[in-house]
Amino acid sequence: MIGKLNHVAIVVPDLTAAAELYRNSLGATVTDPVPLPDHGVTTVFVELPNTKIELLHPLGEDSPVQNFLDNNPSGGMHHVCYEVEDIHAAIEHLVEEGARVLGDGKPRTGAHGLPVVFLHPKDFCGTLVELEEVKAA
Ligand code: CO
């Protein structure tokens, strides 16, 4: 059911420092910071040949990543995002399998403007999993 790894998200305490680390130490292509107020994060995208790394930093109050940063002050891996072709079919299958879809269980528009859902980490080996609907080209 899942397809490509779309991205791995890492929450960081200092977005500029993290971007420089990926750019200078790791020699990666890194975008400018992109504020996403609707999602409560500012994002830097690290563009790799086969996937992306998203560096996330809280933006505004009630950021969904603030608690994570409070618990992990030096930052840490936050979630992995897998692509699915049909997010409604994926949700139906997962619920049948006993997995918990976070929030109201319905897809919402994610950071890339595509439908996403998050799955409970306790159901997936301690890892927060995001599914993003990406139609086959
Ligand atoms: Co994500």
PDB file of C-alpha atoms and ligand atoms in Angstrom:
ATOM      1  CA  MET A   1       0.000   0.000   0.000  1.00  0.00           C
ATOM      2  CA  ILE A   2       2.677   2.546   0.938  1.00  0.00           C
ATOM      3  CA  GLY A   3       4.892   3.802  -1.837  1.00  0.00           C
ATOM      4  CA  LYS A   4       7.902   6.092  -1.761  1.00  0.00           C
ATOM      5  CA  LEU A   5       9.391   7.634   1.347  1.00  0.00           C
ATOM      6  CA  ASN A   6       8.311  11.246   0.825  1.00  0.00           C
ATOM      7  CA  HIS A   7      10.260  12.776   3.704  1.00  0.00           C
ATOM      8  CA  VAL A   8      11.715  12.385   7.156  1.00  0.00           C
ATOM      9  CA  ALA A   9      10.924  15.288   9.502  1.00  0.00           C
ATOM     10  CA  ILE A  10      13.367  16.457  12.154  1.00  0.00           C
ATOM     11  CA  VAL A  11      12.421  19.052  14.765  1.00  0.00           C
ATOM     12  CA  VAL A  12      15.296  21.434  15.471  1.00  0.00           C
ATOM     13  CA  PRO A  13      15.861  24.109  18.140  1.00  0.00           C
ATOM     14  CA  ASP A  14      17.655  26.474  15.710  1.00  0.00           C
ATOM     15  CA  LEU A  15      16.545  26.390  12.084  1.00  0.00           C
ATOM     16  CA  THR A  16      19.403  28.538  10.762  1.00  0.00           C
ATOM     17  CA  ALA A  17      22.031  26.411  12.489  1.00  0.00           C
ATOM     18  CA  ALA A  18      20.385  23.208  11.266  1.00  0.00           C
ATOM     19  CA  ALA A  19      20.186  24.500   7.675  1.00  0.00           C
ATOM     20  CA  GLU A  20      23.879  25.463   7.765  1.00  0.00           C
ATOM     21  CA  LEU A  21      24.793  22.056   9.177  1.00  0.00           C
ATOM     22  CA  TYR A  22      23.048  20.270   6.318  1.00  0.00           C
ATOM     23  CA  ARG A  23      24.407  22.745   3.742  1.00  0.00           C
ATOM     24  CA  ASN A  24      27.995  23.006   4.936  1.00  0.00           C
ATOM     25  CA  SER A  25      28.833  19.845   6.865  1.00  0.00           C
ATOM     26  CA  LEU A  26      26.702  17.430   4.852  1.00  0.00           C
ATOM     27  CA  GLY A  27      26.910  19.273   1.525  1.00  0.00           C
ATOM     28  CA  ALA A  28      23.180  19.090   0.818  1.00  0.00           C
ATOM     29  CA  THR A  29      20.901  21.371  -1.184  1.00  0.00           C
ATOM     30  CA  VAL A  30      18.869  23.336   1.340  1.00  0.00           C
ATOM     31  CA  THR A  31      15.985  25.778   0.734  1.00  0.00           C
ATOM     32  CA  ASP A  32      15.319  29.064   2.492  1.00  0.00           C
ATOM     33  CA  PRO A  33      13.001  28.833   5.510  1.00  0.00           C
ATOM     34  CA  VAL A  34       9.315  28.578   4.570  1.00  0.00           C
ATOM     35  CA  PRO A  35       6.857  29.758   7.245  1.00  0.00           C
ATOM     36  CA  LEU A  36       3.666  27.683   7.297  1.00  0.00           C
ATOM     37  CA  PRO A  37       1.462  29.519   9.825  1.00  0.00           C
ATOM     38  CA  ASP A  38      -1.521  27.221   9.197  1.00  0.00           C
ATOM     39  CA  HIS A  39       0.644  24.297  10.316  1.00  0.00           C
ATOM     40  CA  GLY A  40       2.417  26.052  13.167  1.00  0.00           C
ATOM     41  CA  VAL A  41       5.884  25.386  11.782  1.00  0.00           C
ATOM     42  CA  THR A  42       8.662  26.973   9.808  1.00  0.00           C
ATOM     43  CA  THR A  43      10.271  24.473   7.463  1.00  0.00           C
ATOM     44  CA  VAL A  44      13.575  24.141   5.672  1.00  0.00           C
ATOM     45  CA  PHE A  45      13.627  21.480   2.986  1.00  0.00           C
ATOM     46  CA  VAL A  46      16.778  19.467   2.453  1.00  0.00           C
ATOM     47  CA  GLU A  47      16.535  18.090  -1.065  1.00  0.00           C
ATOM     48  CA  LEU A  48      18.159  14.710  -1.530  1.00  0.00           C
ATOM     49  CA  PRO A  49      18.249  12.739  -4.785  1.00  0.00           C
ATOM     50  CA  ASN A  50      15.712  10.167  -3.556  1.00  0.00           C
ATOM     51  CA  THR A  51      13.734  11.961  -0.846  1.00  0.00           C
ATOM     52  CA  LYS A  52      13.531  15.062   1.354  1.00  0.00           C
ATOM     53  CA  ILE A  53      14.402  15.914   4.912  1.00  0.00           C
ATOM     54  CA  GLU A  54      12.154  18.504   6.523  1.00  0.00           C
ATOM     55  CA  LEU A  55      13.710  20.542   9.282  1.00  0.00           C
ATOM     56  CA  LEU A  56      10.842  21.817  11.455  1.00  0.00           C
ATOM     57  CA  HIS A  57      10.784  24.594  14.018  1.00  0.00           C
ATOM     58  CA  PRO A  58       7.733  25.789  15.993  1.00  0.00           C
ATOM     59  CA  LEU A  59       5.930  28.868  14.639  1.00  0.00           C
ATOM     60  CA  GLY A  60       3.410  30.780  16.735  1.00  0.00           C
ATOM     61  CA  GLU A  61       1.447  29.507  19.696  1.00  0.00           C
ATOM     62  CA  ASP A  62      -0.006  26.007  19.833  1.00  0.00           C
ATOM     63  CA  SER A  63       2.603  24.689  17.426  1.00  0.00           C
ATOM     64  CA  PRO A  64       2.176  20.927  17.018  1.00  0.00           C
ATOM     65  CA  VAL A  65       5.943  20.477  17.468  1.00  0.00           C
ATOM     66  CA  GLN A  66       6.473  22.667  20.560  1.00  0.00           C
ATOM     67  CA  ASN A  67       5.869  19.815  23.025  1.00  0.00           C
ATOM     68  CA  PHE A  68       8.283  17.628  21.117  1.00  0.00           C
ATOM     69  CA  LEU A  69      10.964  20.310  21.309  1.00  0.00           C
ATOM     70  CA  ASP A  70      10.297  20.817  25.023  1.00  0.00           C
ATOM     71  CA  ASN A  71      10.843  17.087  25.547  1.00  0.00           C
ATOM     72  CA  ASN A  72      13.815  16.927  23.148  1.00  0.00           C
ATOM     73  CA  PRO A  73      15.660  20.237  23.575  1.00  0.00           C
ATOM     74  CA  SER A  74      18.441  19.351  21.154  1.00  0.00           C
ATOM     75  CA  GLY A  75      15.908  18.259  18.524  1.00  0.00           C
ATOM     76  CA  GLY A  76      15.142  14.835  17.131  1.00  0.00           C
ATOM     77  CA  MET A  77      13.430  12.766  14.479  1.00  0.00           C
ATOM     78  CA  HIS A  78       9.731  13.591  14.546  1.00  0.00           C
ATOM     79  CA  HIS A  79       8.014  11.546  11.824  1.00  0.00           C
ATOM     80  CA  VAL A  80       8.407   9.682   8.562  1.00  0.00           C
ATOM     81  CA  CYS A  81       6.074  10.302   5.623  1.00  0.00           C
ATOM     82  CA  TYR A  82       5.127   7.594   3.155  1.00  0.00           C
ATOM     83  CA  GLU A  83       3.230   8.213  -0.057  1.00  0.00           C
ATOM     84  CA  VAL A  84      -0.076   6.489  -0.780  1.00  0.00           C
ATOM     85  CA  GLU A  85      -2.115   6.709  -3.962  1.00  0.00           C
ATOM     86  CA  ASP A  86      -5.555   6.731  -2.311  1.00  0.00           C
ATOM     87  CA  ILE A  87      -5.621   8.126   1.209  1.00  0.00           C
ATOM     88  CA  HIS A  88      -9.274   7.209   1.869  1.00  0.00           C
ATOM     89  CA  ALA A  89      -8.652   3.582   0.904  1.00  0.00           C
ATOM     90  CA  ALA A  90      -5.506   3.619   3.058  1.00  0.00           C
ATOM     91  CA  ILE A  91      -7.429   4.934   6.096  1.00  0.00           C
ATOM     92  CA  GLU A  92     -10.171   2.333   5.633  1.00  0.00           C
ATOM     93  CA  HIS A  93      -7.598  -0.457   5.473  1.00  0.00           C
ATOM     94  CA  LEU A  94      -5.690   0.833   8.518  1.00  0.00           C
ATOM     95  CA  VAL A  95      -8.828   1.161  10.649  1.00  0.00           C
ATOM     96  CA  GLU A  96      -9.764  -2.428   9.695  1.00  0.00           C
ATOM     97  CA  GLU A  97      -6.276  -3.450  10.829  1.00  0.00           C
ATOM     98  CA  GLY A  98      -6.861  -1.770  14.181  1.00  0.00           C
ATOM     99  CA  ALA A  99      -4.523   1.201  13.676  1.00  0.00           C
ATOM    100  CA  ARG A 100      -5.418   4.578  15.134  1.00  0.00           C
ATOM    101  CA  VAL A 101      -5.608   7.595  12.835  1.00  0.00           C
ATOM    102  CA  LEU A 102      -4.880  10.783  14.788  1.00  0.00           C
ATOM    103  CA  GLY A 103      -7.244  13.780  14.988  1.00  0.00           C
ATOM    104  CA  ASP A 104     -10.740  13.253  13.636  1.00  0.00           C
ATOM    105  CA  GLY A 105      -9.515  10.437  11.432  1.00  0.00           C
ATOM    106  CA  LYS A 106     -10.040  12.421   8.244  1.00  0.00           C
ATOM    107  CA  PRO A 107      -7.334  13.694   5.893  1.00  0.00           C
ATOM    108  CA  ARG A 108      -6.353  17.341   6.095  1.00  0.00           C
ATOM    109  CA  THR A 109      -4.216  19.455   3.812  1.00  0.00           C
ATOM    110  CA  GLY A 110      -0.550  18.974   4.684  1.00  0.00           C
ATOM    111  CA  ALA A 111       2.544  21.112   4.285  1.00  0.00           C
ATOM    112  CA  HIS A 112       2.762  20.332   0.558  1.00  0.00           C
ATOM    113  CA  GLY A 113      -0.888  21.144  -0.169  1.00  0.00           C
ATOM    114  CA  LEU A 114      -1.778  17.450  -0.442  1.00  0.00           C
ATOM    115  CA  PRO A 115      -4.085  15.363   1.793  1.00  0.00           C
ATOM    116  CA  VAL A 116      -2.326  13.841   4.810  1.00  0.00           C
ATOM    117  CA  VAL A 117      -3.108  11.845   7.943  1.00  0.00           C
ATOM    118  CA  PHE A 118      -0.965  10.873  10.914  1.00  0.00           C
ATOM    119  CA  LEU A 119      -0.987   7.434  12.550  1.00  0.00           C
ATOM    120  CA  HIS A 120      -0.504   6.764  16.241  1.00  0.00           C
ATOM    121  CA  PRO A 121       3.170   6.053  17.045  1.00  0.00           C
ATOM    122  CA  LYS A 122       2.240   3.290  19.490  1.00  0.00           C
ATOM    123  CA  ASP A 123       0.726   1.350  16.589  1.00  0.00           C
ATOM    124  CA  PHE A 124       3.838   1.739  14.393  1.00  0.00           C
ATOM    125  CA  CYS A 125       6.921   0.704  16.306  1.00  0.00           C
ATOM    126  CA  GLY A 126       7.141   3.938  18.273  1.00  0.00           C
ATOM    127  CA  THR A 127       7.318   6.110  15.157  1.00  0.00           C
ATOM    128  CA  LEU A 128       4.865   8.821  14.167  1.00  0.00           C
ATOM    129  CA  VAL A 129       3.849   8.002  10.592  1.00  0.00           C
ATOM    130  CA  GLU A 130       2.409  10.512   8.117  1.00  0.00           C
ATOM    131  CA  LEU A 131       0.682   9.326   4.965  1.00  0.00           C
ATOM    132  CA  GLU A 132       0.465  11.747   2.048  1.00  0.00           C
ATOM    133  CA  GLU A 133      -1.703  11.189  -0.996  1.00  0.00           C
ATOM    134  CA  VAL A 134       0.460  11.556  -4.085  1.00  0.00           C
ATOM    135  CA  LYS A 135      -1.230  10.621  -7.327  1.00  0.00           C
ATOM    136  CA  ALA A 136       0.847   8.546  -9.708  1.00  0.00           C
ATOM    137  CA  ALA A 137       2.263  10.800 -12.426  1.00  0.00           C
TER     138      ALA A 137
HETATM  139 CO    CO B   1       5.627  15.681   7.293  1.00  0.00          CO
END
